[in-house]
Amino acid sequence: MALVTGASSGIGQGIAIRMAQEGAHMVVNYYSDEEGAQDTQKAIAQAGGKCLLVKADVSKEAEVEAMFAQAKKEFGTVDILVNNAGIQEDADFLEITLEQWEKVINTNLTGPFLCARAAAREFVKRGVKKKTSTAAGKIIFISSVHDIIPWGGRVNYTTSKGGVMMMMKTLAQELAPQKIRVNSISPGAIKTDINKDEWKTKEGREQMLSQIPYGRIGEPDDIAKVAVWLASDEADYVTGATLYVDGGMTLYPSFAAE
Ligand code: NAD
C-alpha cells in the first residue's frame, strides 16, 4: 500500500493514480479539497484500485499519527510513503513575516518529517516481507529544483526544500541497514495549481520555457512515472539519490551555446 500526501491535485494526484494503475492500494491524503480527493478516488477506481481518502494536515503530529493508524487499520501496513504535500507563500525577504516563514516550513519540512517518522516506524516494526518487496519500505520526497537553485523572494520555500534534501540523505543513511530506501524527486516546472499564475499567461509560459532546455513544461505524469519506478524493486539499489526531473532546468540554460 502506498500513501501519498497532498493527493487531491497536481503531482500528488498524478502519482496516486499511476501507482494504482500499477496495482498498489492507495491512501490519498488531502488537506481541504475533498472534491479533488474524490476525483483522485474515481480515477483509482477506474483503474480497478482500492483507495482510502484521509483528511489530515501533514504539519500536525496528531493528524499524521491518526492518518497512519487509519491506513494500517484499512490495509494492514504501509509499504510506500510519497511526501508530496507542499505550498508556496512568496514574499521578499525584507517584508516576509514570521507567519509566512512558519507556514511554509511547517508544511514543506515538518510535514514530511512527521510522515517519514510514522512510515519508518511501521517499516522497521514489520521488516521485509519478501512477497511484497525486497525492501522493508520506501520513502520518496517530492522536493524541487529549488533544493539547489536559489530563488529570490521565496526564502521560506527554498529553505524548506534545501532542508528536505538533507533530511532525505540523513534518513537514507540512517535507515539503509533496516532495508528502507529513501530518495527524492526534484521536479522542475510542472503544470499544476502551484504555478498556474505563471503558465496561464503567454508571457509566463515563455518565461518558464526560457529556463527549460528540453522545450516543454512538465506534466504531473512525468513525475508519477519516475515515482513508480523509484518505489519498485527495479530501483532496489537506489537510496539517498535525488532525481532531477526537470527537462534540464538544472543545467544552467543561460550558459548554453548561442
Ligand atoms: P498543488 O498545489 O497542486 O499540490 C499541493 C498539494 O499539497 C495540494 O493538494 C494541497 O492541498 C496539499 N497540501 C497543502 N498543504 C497541506 C497540508 N498542510 N497537509 C496536507 N496537504 C497539504 O501543487 P503541486 O505542484 O502538485 O505540488 C506538489 C509538490 O511538488 C509540492 O511539494 C511542490 O513544492 C512540489 N513541486 C512542484 C513543482 C511544480 O512546478 N508544480 C516544482 C517543484 C516542486
Tab-separated table of N, CA, C and O in Angstrom, residues 113-233:
chain	number	residue	atom	x	y	z
A	113	PHE	N	8.740	15.397	7.678
A	113	PHE	CA	9.409	14.771	8.828
A	113	PHE	C	8.424	13.891	9.601
A	113	PHE	O	8.707	12.720	9.907
A	114	LEU	N	7.247	14.443	9.922
A	114	LEU	CA	6.265	13.677	10.713
A	114	LEU	C	5.809	12.427	9.957
A	114	LEU	O	5.686	11.348	10.546
A	115	CYS	N	5.574	12.580	8.659
A	115	CYS	CA	5.100	11.426	7.866
A	115	CYS	C	6.206	10.385	7.713
A	115	CYS	O	5.952	9.183	7.812
A	116	ALA	N	7.444	10.851	7.461
A	116	ALA	CA	8.556	9.904	7.300
A	116	ALA	C	8.786	9.125	8.595
A	116	ALA	O	9.041	7.915	8.573
A	117	ARG	N	8.676	9.805	9.727
A	117	ARG	CA	8.892	9.124	11.002
A	117	ARG	C	7.814	8.061	11.236
A	117	ARG	O	8.123	6.925	11.620
A	118	ALA	N	6.572	8.413	10.970
A	118	ALA	CA	5.487	7.436	11.148
A	118	ALA	C	5.681	6.246	10.211
A	118	ALA	O	5.504	5.082	10.614
A	119	ALA	N	6.070	6.521	8.960
A	119	ALA	CA	6.265	5.430	7.985
A	119	ALA	C	7.442	4.558	8.399
A	119	ALA	O	7.340	3.326	8.406
A	120	ALA	N	8.569	5.166	8.769
A	120	ALA	CA	9.772	4.400	9.110
A	120	ALA	C	9.518	3.504	10.323
A	120	ALA	O	9.989	2.362	10.372
A	121	ARG	N	8.781	4.011	11.302
A	121	ARG	CA	8.472	3.186	12.483
A	121	ARG	C	7.691	1.928	12.066
A	121	ARG	O	7.940	0.838	12.552
A	122	GLU	N	6.752	2.114	11.144
A	122	GLU	CA	5.964	0.965	10.662
A	122	GLU	C	6.850	0.014	9.849
A	122	GLU	O	6.772	-1.207	10.010
A	123	PHE	N	7.714	0.549	9.000
A	123	PHE	CA	8.588	-0.304	8.166
A	123	PHE	C	9.496	-1.164	9.062
A	123	PHE	O	9.690	-2.346	8.814
A	124	VAL	N	10.072	-0.538	10.098
A	124	VAL	CA	11.008	-1.256	10.976
A	124	VAL	C	10.258	-2.328	11.766
A	124	VAL	O	10.726	-3.455	11.918
A	125	LYS	N	9.079	-1.968	12.230
A	125	LYS	CA	8.274	-2.923	13.009
A	125	LYS	C	7.925	-4.156	12.161
A	125	LYS	O	8.012	-5.284	12.622
A	126	ARG	N	7.569	-3.904	10.906
A	126	ARG	CA	7.151	-5.019	10.029
A	126	ARG	C	8.329	-5.783	9.446
A	126	ARG	O	8.298	-7.003	9.308
A	127	GLY	N	9.403	-5.071	9.068
A	127	GLY	CA	10.545	-5.708	8.402
A	127	GLY	C	10.236	-6.045	6.952
A	127	GLY	O	9.206	-5.643	6.412
A	128	VAL	N	11.130	-6.830	6.331
A	128	VAL	CA	10.955	-7.179	4.912
A	128	VAL	C	9.930	-8.306	4.783
A	128	VAL	O	10.002	-9.296	5.506
A	129	LYS	N	8.974	-8.085	3.864
A	129	LYS	CA	8.026	-9.168	3.524
A	129	LYS	C	8.334	-9.525	2.074
A	129	LYS	O	7.935	-8.795	1.163
A	130	LYS	N	9.059	-10.595	1.867
A	130	LYS	CA	9.640	-10.867	0.546
A	130	LYS	C	8.617	-10.873	-0.584
A	130	LYS	O	8.931	-10.516	-1.718
A	131	LYS	N	7.376	-11.266	-0.274
A	131	LYS	CA	6.353	-11.337	-1.330
A	131	LYS	C	6.024	-9.951	-1.875
A	131	LYS	O	5.638	-9.788	-3.016
A	132	THR	N	6.165	-8.920	-1.015
A	132	THR	CA	5.785	-7.568	-1.425
A	132	THR	C	6.948	-6.845	-2.099
A	132	THR	O	6.795	-6.208	-3.132
A	133	SER	N	8.133	-6.906	-1.456
A	133	SER	CA	9.269	-6.123	-1.947
A	133	SER	C	10.555	-6.614	-1.305
A	133	SER	O	10.527	-7.199	-0.221
A	134	THR	N	11.683	-6.324	-1.964
A	134	THR	CA	12.978	-6.672	-1.361
A	134	THR	C	13.353	-5.689	-0.251
A	134	THR	O	14.280	-5.930	0.508
A	135	ALA	N	12.642	-4.554	-0.171
A	135	ALA	CA	12.903	-3.553	0.875
A	135	ALA	C	11.804	-3.626	1.934
A	135	ALA	O	10.695	-4.080	1.666
A	136	ALA	N	12.131	-3.116	3.127
A	136	ALA	CA	11.113	-3.060	4.180
A	136	ALA	C	10.161	-1.889	3.940
A	136	ALA	O	9.046	-1.865	4.462
A	137	GLY	N	10.629	-0.895	3.163
A	137	GLY	CA	9.772	0.245	2.866
A	137	GLY	C	10.505	1.267	2.025
A	137	GLY	O	11.736	1.222	1.921
A	138	LYS	N	9.743	2.144	1.421
A	138	LYS	CA	10.307	3.181	0.551
A	138	LYS	C	9.701	4.534	0.898
A	138	LYS	O	8.481	4.623	1.095
A	139	ILE	N	10.565	5.536	0.992
A	139	ILE	CA	10.089	6.907	1.215
A	139	ILE	C	10.579	7.744	0.039
A	139	ILE	O	11.775	7.734	-0.286
A	140	ILE	N	9.648	8.449	-0.587
A	140	ILE	CA	10.007	9.348	-1.691
A	140	ILE	C	9.589	10.765	-1.302
A	140	ILE	O	8.415	11.005	-0.979
A	141	PHE	N	10.548	11.669	-1.308
A	141	PHE	CA	10.239	13.085	-1.077
A	141	PHE	C	10.045	13.757	-2.432
A	141	PHE	O	10.879	13.581	-3.328
A	142	ILE	N	8.980	14.550	-2.564
A	142	ILE	CA	8.868	15.404	-3.749
A	142	ILE	C	9.462	16.744	-3.326
A	142	ILE	O	8.828	17.540	-2.624
A	143	SER	N	10.705	16.934	-3.720
A	143	SER	CA	11.430	18.147	-3.344
A	143	SER	C	11.214	19.196	-4.443
A	143	SER	O	10.081	19.452	-4.855
A	144	SER	N	12.284	19.748	-4.985
A	144	SER	CA	12.168	20.759	-6.049
A	144	SER	C	13.569	21.054	-6.574
A	144	SER	O	14.554	20.871	-5.837
A	145	VAL	N	13.644	21.538	-7.814
A	145	VAL	CA	14.949	22.032	-8.290
A	145	VAL	C	15.468	23.124	-7.352
A	145	VAL	O	16.666	23.391	-7.305
A	146	HIS	N	14.545	23.723	-6.581
A	146	HIS	CA	14.952	24.782	-5.647
A	146	HIS	C	15.521	24.215	-4.342
A	146	HIS	O	15.666	24.944	-3.370
A	147	ASP	N	15.860	22.911	-4.350
A	147	ASP	CA	16.717	22.418	-3.261
A	147	ASP	C	18.180	22.711	-3.598
A	147	ASP	O	19.045	22.591	-2.734
A	148	ILE	N	18.440	23.095	-4.866
A	148	ILE	CA	19.805	23.560	-5.204
A	148	ILE	C	19.837	24.909	-5.933
A	148	ILE	O	20.878	25.545	-5.966
A	149	ILE	N	18.715	25.327	-6.534
A	149	ILE	CA	18.718	26.632	-7.221
A	149	ILE	C	18.120	27.695	-6.282
A	149	ILE	O	16.944	27.588	-5.908
A	150	PRO	N	18.880	28.702	-5.908
A	150	PRO	CA	18.299	29.776	-5.083
A	150	PRO	C	17.183	30.474	-5.859
A	150	PRO	O	17.186	30.485	-7.097
A	151	TRP	N	16.218	31.068	-5.147
A	151	TRP	CA	15.062	31.689	-5.818
A	151	TRP	C	14.624	32.888	-4.990
A	151	TRP	O	13.983	32.712	-3.941
A	152	GLY	N	15.031	34.077	-5.463
A	152	GLY	CA	14.732	35.305	-4.739
A	152	GLY	C	13.243	35.479	-4.472
A	152	GLY	O	12.408	35.097	-5.289
A	153	GLY	N	12.932	36.037	-3.311
A	153	GLY	CA	11.532	36.293	-2.972
A	153	GLY	C	10.821	35.066	-2.418
A	153	GLY	O	9.594	35.095	-2.237
A	154	ARG	N	11.584	33.990	-2.194
A	154	ARG	CA	10.951	32.741	-1.737
A	154	ARG	C	11.847	32.004	-0.740
A	154	ARG	O	12.048	30.792	-0.834
A	155	VAL	N	12.395	32.751	0.224
A	155	VAL	CA	13.374	32.126	1.131
A	155	VAL	C	12.754	31.000	1.957
A	155	VAL	O	13.428	30.015	2.287
A	156	ASN	N	11.456	31.129	2.263
A	156	ASN	CA	10.785	30.068	3.031
A	156	ASN	C	10.724	28.771	2.217
A	156	ASN	O	10.997	27.679	2.717
A	157	TYR	N	10.398	28.901	0.927
A	157	TYR	CA	10.261	27.719	0.051
A	157	TYR	C	11.616	27.062	-0.206
A	157	TYR	O	11.781	25.852	-0.036
A	158	THR	N	12.618	27.873	-0.603
A	158	THR	CA	13.925	27.278	-0.924
A	158	THR	C	14.566	26.648	0.320
A	158	THR	O	15.176	25.582	0.225
A	159	THR	N	14.397	27.289	1.460
A	159	THR	CA	14.962	26.723	2.691
A	159	THR	C	14.278	25.406	3.035
A	159	THR	O	14.926	24.438	3.448
A	160	SER	N	12.965	25.360	2.833
A	160	SER	CA	12.251	24.107	3.136
A	160	SER	C	12.748	22.983	2.233
A	160	SER	O	12.970	21.857	2.685
A	161	LYS	N	12.963	23.282	0.962
A	161	LYS	CA	13.372	22.219	0.030
A	161	LYS	C	14.847	21.844	0.238
A	161	LYS	O	15.211	20.672	0.092
A	162	GLY	N	15.681	22.824	0.556
A	162	GLY	CA	17.073	22.503	0.913
A	162	GLY	C	17.110	21.608	2.137
A	162	GLY	O	17.902	20.661	2.219
A	163	GLY	N	16.240	21.879	3.090
A	163	GLY	CA	16.136	21.051	4.291
A	163	GLY	C	15.653	19.642	3.971
A	163	GLY	O	16.148	18.658	4.537
A	164	VAL	N	14.721	19.558	3.035
A	164	VAL	CA	14.214	18.240	2.626
A	164	VAL	C	15.359	17.398	2.060
A	164	VAL	O	15.457	16.196	2.324
A	165	MET	N	16.263	18.056	1.315
A	165	MET	CA	17.373	17.287	0.737
A	165	MET	C	18.236	16.652	1.838
A	165	MET	O	18.567	15.468	1.785
A	166	MET	N	18.575	17.412	2.873
A	166	MET	CA	19.405	16.850	3.941
A	166	MET	C	18.625	15.846	4.793
A	166	MET	O	19.205	14.888	5.297
A	167	MET	N	17.320	16.085	4.941
A	167	MET	CA	16.506	15.084	5.662
A	167	MET	C	16.539	13.762	4.885
A	167	MET	O	16.762	12.693	5.464
A	168	MET	N	16.337	13.854	3.576
A	168	MET	CA	16.327	12.648	2.739
A	168	MET	C	17.653	11.905	2.868
A	168	MET	O	17.691	10.691	3.104
A	169	LYS	N	18.772	12.636	2.733
A	169	LYS	CA	20.079	11.960	2.761
A	169	LYS	C	20.364	11.348	4.137
A	169	LYS	O	20.902	10.258	4.246
A	170	THR	N	20.009	12.090	5.178
A	170	THR	CA	20.263	11.595	6.539
A	170	THR	C	19.434	10.338	6.816
A	170	THR	O	19.941	9.346	7.355
A	171	LEU	N	18.174	10.375	6.413
A	171	LEU	CA	17.325	9.192	6.638
A	171	LEU	C	17.794	8.022	5.788
A	171	LEU	O	17.779	6.870	6.233
A	172	ALA	N	18.222	8.310	4.554
A	172	ALA	CA	18.706	7.229	3.682
A	172	ALA	C	19.890	6.531	4.342
A	172	ALA	O	19.976	5.298	4.374
A	173	GLN	N	20.806	7.337	4.904
A	173	GLN	CA	21.990	6.772	5.569
A	173	GLN	C	21.595	5.990	6.819
A	173	GLN	O	22.029	4.867	7.046
A	174	GLU	N	20.721	6.611	7.633
A	174	GLU	CA	20.375	6.016	8.923
A	174	GLU	C	19.517	4.748	8.776
A	174	GLU	O	19.639	3.817	9.571
A	175	LEU	N	18.673	4.722	7.755
A	175	LEU	CA	17.697	3.629	7.663
A	175	LEU	C	18.077	2.528	6.670
A	175	LEU	O	17.397	1.505	6.588
A	176	ALA	N	19.167	2.726	5.930
A	176	ALA	CA	19.573	1.701	4.950
A	176	ALA	C	19.785	0.325	5.604
A	176	ALA	O	19.355	-0.691	5.049
A	177	PRO	N	20.413	0.250	6.792
A	177	PRO	CA	20.593	-1.076	7.411
A	177	PRO	C	19.274	-1.781	7.726
A	177	PRO	O	19.241	-2.996	7.882
A	178	GLN	N	18.201	-1.004	7.822
A	178	GLN	CA	16.872	-1.587	8.087
A	178	GLN	C	16.145	-1.893	6.786
A	178	GLN	O	14.938	-2.140	6.782
A	179	LYS	N	16.881	-1.802	5.665
A	179	LYS	CA	16.327	-2.087	4.330
A	179	LYS	C	15.202	-1.111	3.950
A	179	LYS	O	14.192	-1.480	3.344
A	180	ILE	N	15.395	0.144	4.337
A	180	ILE	CA	14.442	1.190	3.933
A	180	ILE	C	15.159	2.093	2.939
A	180	ILE	O	16.264	2.569	3.212
A	181	ARG	N	14.554	2.274	1.783
A	181	ARG	CA	15.139	3.168	0.766
A	181	ARG	C	14.467	4.534	0.821
A	181	ARG	O	13.245	4.638	0.924
A	182	VAL	N	15.306	5.565	0.780
A	182	VAL	CA	14.801	6.947	0.885
A	182	VAL	C	15.417	7.768	-0.240
A	182	VAL	O	16.645	7.802	-0.386
A	183	ASN	N	14.577	8.391	-1.044
A	183	ASN	CA	15.056	9.162	-2.201
A	183	ASN	C	14.186	10.393	-2.420
A	183	ASN	O	13.083	10.493	-1.860
A	184	SER	N	14.685	11.299	-3.255
A	184	SER	CA	13.890	12.472	-3.648
A	184	SER	C	13.711	12.516	-5.155
A	184	SER	O	14.614	12.130	-5.908
A	185	ILE	N	12.571	13.060	-5.552
A	185	ILE	CA	12.395	13.520	-6.930
A	185	ILE	C	12.301	15.035	-6.837
A	185	ILE	O	11.502	15.566	-6.046
A	186	SER	N	13.129	15.723	-7.610
A	186	SER	CA	13.092	17.182	-7.603
A	186	SER	C	12.567	17.669	-8.949
A	186	SER	O	13.299	17.700	-9.947
A	187	PRO	N	11.282	18.037	-8.983
A	187	PRO	CA	10.703	18.477	-10.255
A	187	PRO	C	11.190	19.874	-10.638
A	187	PRO	O	11.525	20.698	-9.775
A	188	GLY	N	11.184	20.112	-11.960
A	188	GLY	CA	11.361	21.475	-12.454
A	188	GLY	C	9.984	22.111	-12.526
A	188	GLY	O	9.228	22.056	-11.553
A	189	ALA	N	9.643	22.724	-13.679
A	189	ALA	CA	8.331	23.377	-13.809
A	189	ALA	C	7.306	22.370	-14.311
A	189	ALA	O	7.386	21.886	-15.439
A	190	ILE	N	6.351	22.044	-13.444
A	190	ILE	CA	5.283	21.102	-13.782
A	190	ILE	C	3.965	21.871	-13.724
A	190	ILE	O	3.730	22.626	-12.762
A	191	LYS	N	3.125	21.639	-14.735
A	191	LYS	CA	1.875	22.404	-14.827
A	191	LYS	C	0.885	21.956	-13.743
A	191	LYS	O	0.249	20.897	-13.871
A	192	THR	N	0.776	22.714	-12.662
A	192	THR	CA	-0.185	22.392	-11.585
A	192	THR	C	-0.722	23.715	-11.009
A	192	THR	O	-0.337	24.798	-11.458
A	193	ASP	N	-1.530	23.589	-9.963
A	193	ASP	CA	-2.110	24.793	-9.332
A	193	ASP	C	-1.042	25.706	-8.727
A	193	ASP	O	-1.221	26.910	-8.638
A	194	ILE	N	0.071	25.107	-8.272
A	194	ILE	CA	1.056	25.870	-7.509
A	194	ILE	C	1.658	26.998	-8.364
A	194	ILE	O	2.064	28.031	-7.832
A	195	ASN	N	1.722	26.779	-9.689
A	195	ASN	CA	2.332	27.787	-10.564
A	195	ASN	C	1.395	28.239	-11.684
A	195	ASN	O	1.851	28.702	-12.735
A	196	LYS	N	0.076	28.115	-11.451
A	196	LYS	CA	-0.873	28.424	-12.535
A	196	LYS	C	-0.842	29.893	-12.955
A	196	LYS	O	-1.102	30.217	-14.111
A	197	ASP	N	-0.491	30.780	-12.010
A	197	ASP	CA	-0.429	32.206	-12.380
A	197	ASP	C	0.626	32.427	-13.462
A	197	ASP	O	0.506	33.347	-14.268
A	198	GLU	N	1.676	31.569	-13.478
A	198	GLU	CA	2.722	31.712	-14.495
A	198	GLU	C	2.293	31.087	-15.825
A	198	GLU	O	2.305	31.750	-16.856
A	199	TRP	N	1.910	29.776	-15.826
A	199	TRP	CA	1.677	29.119	-17.126
A	199	TRP	C	0.361	29.518	-17.796
A	199	TRP	O	0.160	29.240	-18.971
A	200	LYS	N	-0.506	30.228	-17.059
A	200	LYS	CA	-1.787	30.621	-17.675
A	200	LYS	C	-1.635	31.801	-18.629
A	200	LYS	O	-2.485	32.029	-19.483
A	201	THR	N	-0.542	32.580	-18.509
A	201	THR	CA	-0.353	33.688	-19.441
A	201	THR	C	0.762	33.348	-20.441
A	201	THR	O	1.670	32.574	-20.128
A	202	LYS	N	0.674	33.991	-21.623
A	202	LYS	CA	1.661	33.725	-22.682
A	202	LYS	C	3.065	34.124	-22.215
A	202	LYS	O	4.026	33.368	-22.377
A	203	GLU	N	3.155	35.304	-21.574
A	203	GLU	CA	4.470	35.780	-21.102
A	203	GLU	C	5.025	34.834	-20.042
A	203	GLU	O	6.220	34.535	-20.027
A	204	GLY	N	4.124	34.378	-19.155
A	204	GLY	CA	4.543	33.467	-18.089
A	204	GLY	C	5.084	32.172	-18.674
A	204	GLY	O	6.126	31.669	-18.249
A	205	ARG	N	4.362	31.646	-19.691
A	205	ARG	CA	4.803	30.382	-20.325
A	205	ARG	C	6.156	30.579	-20.999
A	205	ARG	O	7.050	29.739	-20.894
A	206	GLU	N	6.300	31.722	-21.689
A	206	GLU	CA	7.575	31.983	-22.380
A	206	GLU	C	8.726	32.082	-21.385
A	206	GLU	O	9.819	31.555	-21.608
A	207	GLN	N	8.458	32.750	-20.263
A	207	GLN	CA	9.472	32.878	-19.213
A	207	GLN	C	9.866	31.497	-18.683
A	207	GLN	O	11.043	31.178	-18.519
A	208	MET	N	8.845	30.655	-18.441
A	208	MET	CA	9.132	29.301	-17.943
A	208	MET	C	9.960	28.527	-18.970
A	208	MET	O	10.960	27.895	-18.641
A	209	LEU	N	9.535	28.599	-20.238
A	209	LEU	CA	10.215	27.825	-21.282
A	209	LEU	C	11.661	28.271	-21.487
A	209	LEU	O	12.517	27.461	-21.858
A	210	SER	N	11.928	29.556	-21.206
A	210	SER	CA	13.303	30.050	-21.381
A	210	SER	C	14.262	29.362	-20.389
A	210	SER	O	15.472	29.401	-20.569
A	211	GLN	N	13.687	28.727	-19.359
A	211	GLN	CA	14.529	28.051	-18.350
A	211	GLN	C	14.542	26.530	-18.525
A	211	GLN	O	15.084	25.815	-17.689
A	212	ILE	N	13.911	26.050	-19.623
A	212	ILE	CA	13.778	24.593	-19.792
A	212	ILE	C	14.386	24.164	-21.130
A	212	ILE	O	13.724	24.246	-22.174
A	213	PRO	N	15.638	23.684	-21.130
A	213	PRO	CA	16.283	23.299	-22.387
A	213	PRO	C	15.464	22.305	-23.218
A	213	PRO	O	15.486	22.349	-24.446
A	214	TYR	N	14.733	21.415	-22.563
A	214	TYR	CA	14.004	20.375	-23.295
A	214	TYR	C	12.774	20.925	-24.030
A	214	TYR	O	12.139	20.221	-24.812
A	215	GLY	N	12.423	22.173	-23.761
A	215	GLY	CA	11.432	22.867	-24.584
A	215	GLY	C	9.976	22.575	-24.310
A	215	GLY	O	9.109	22.854	-25.140
A	216	ARG	N	9.663	22.023	-23.163
A	216	ARG	CA	8.244	21.897	-22.795
A	216	ARG	C	8.095	21.953	-21.285
A	216	ARG	O	9.021	21.582	-20.539
A	217	ILE	N	6.920	22.434	-20.856
A	217	ILE	CA	6.611	22.448	-19.416
A	217	ILE	C	6.177	21.022	-19.046
A	217	ILE	O	5.504	20.347	-19.838
A	218	GLY	N	6.574	20.572	-17.854
A	218	GLY	CA	6.268	19.198	-17.464
A	218	GLY	C	4.814	19.003	-17.057
A	218	GLY	O	4.085	19.958	-16.754
A	219	GLU	N	4.400	17.733	-17.066
A	219	GLU	CA	3.057	17.336	-16.623
A	219	GLU	C	3.215	16.459	-15.369
A	219	GLU	O	4.251	15.799	-15.216
A	220	PRO	N	2.180	16.417	-14.501
A	220	PRO	CA	2.280	15.572	-13.315
A	220	PRO	C	2.718	14.135	-13.623
A	220	PRO	O	3.490	13.533	-12.868
A	221	ASP	N	2.267	13.610	-14.768
A	221	ASP	CA	2.615	12.219	-15.072
A	221	ASP	C	4.112	12.028	-15.353
A	221	ASP	O	4.638	10.919	-15.211
A	222	ASP	N	4.809	13.106	-15.744
A	222	ASP	CA	6.272	12.999	-15.908
A	222	ASP	C	6.916	12.627	-14.576
A	222	ASP	O	7.912	11.900	-14.525
A	223	ILE	N	6.363	13.142	-13.499
A	223	ILE	CA	6.886	12.853	-12.160
A	223	ILE	C	6.365	11.494	-11.684
A	223	ILE	O	7.104	10.703	-11.095
A	224	ALA	N	5.079	11.230	-11.978
A	224	ALA	CA	4.450	9.989	-11.498
A	224	ALA	C	5.175	8.753	-12.035
A	224	ALA	O	5.396	7.788	-11.296
A	225	LYS	N	5.588	8.797	-13.308
A	225	LYS	CA	6.254	7.622	-13.898
A	225	LYS	C	7.572	7.329	-13.176
A	225	LYS	O	7.933	6.183	-12.964
A	226	VAL	N	8.282	8.399	-12.801
A	226	VAL	CA	9.563	8.225	-12.103
A	226	VAL	C	9.307	7.717	-10.679
A	226	VAL	O	10.053	6.871	-10.167
A	227	ALA	N	8.244	8.220	-10.053
A	227	ALA	CA	7.916	7.777	-8.684
A	227	ALA	C	7.595	6.286	-8.662
A	227	ALA	O	8.019	5.567	-7.741
A	228	VAL	N	6.870	5.822	-9.666
A	228	VAL	CA	6.531	4.390	-9.740
A	228	VAL	C	7.803	3.559	-9.839
A	228	VAL	O	7.981	2.567	-9.126
A	229	TRP	N	8.717	3.993	-10.676
A	229	TRP	CA	9.985	3.250	-10.827
A	229	TRP	C	10.783	3.254	-9.515
A	229	TRP	O	11.254	2.213	-9.059
A	230	LEU	N	10.873	4.433	-8.908
A	230	LEU	CA	11.663	4.590	-7.685
A	230	LEU	C	11.096	3.742	-6.543
A	230	LEU	O	11.833	3.262	-5.683
A	231	ALA	N	9.792	3.565	-6.530
A	231	ALA	CA	9.154	2.783	-5.466
A	231	ALA	C	9.247	1.281	-5.742
A	231	ALA	O	9.007	0.473	-4.846
A	232	SER	N	9.593	0.910	-6.972
A	232	SER	CA	9.585	-0.511	-7.340
A	232	SER	C	10.931	-1.164	-7.026
A	232	SER	O	11.942	-0.487	-6.830
A	233	ASP	N	10.941	-2.504	-7.046
A	233	ASP	CA	12.199	-3.225	-6.814
A	233	ASP	C	13.188	-3.048	-7.963
A	233	ASP	O	14.360	-3.397	-7.821
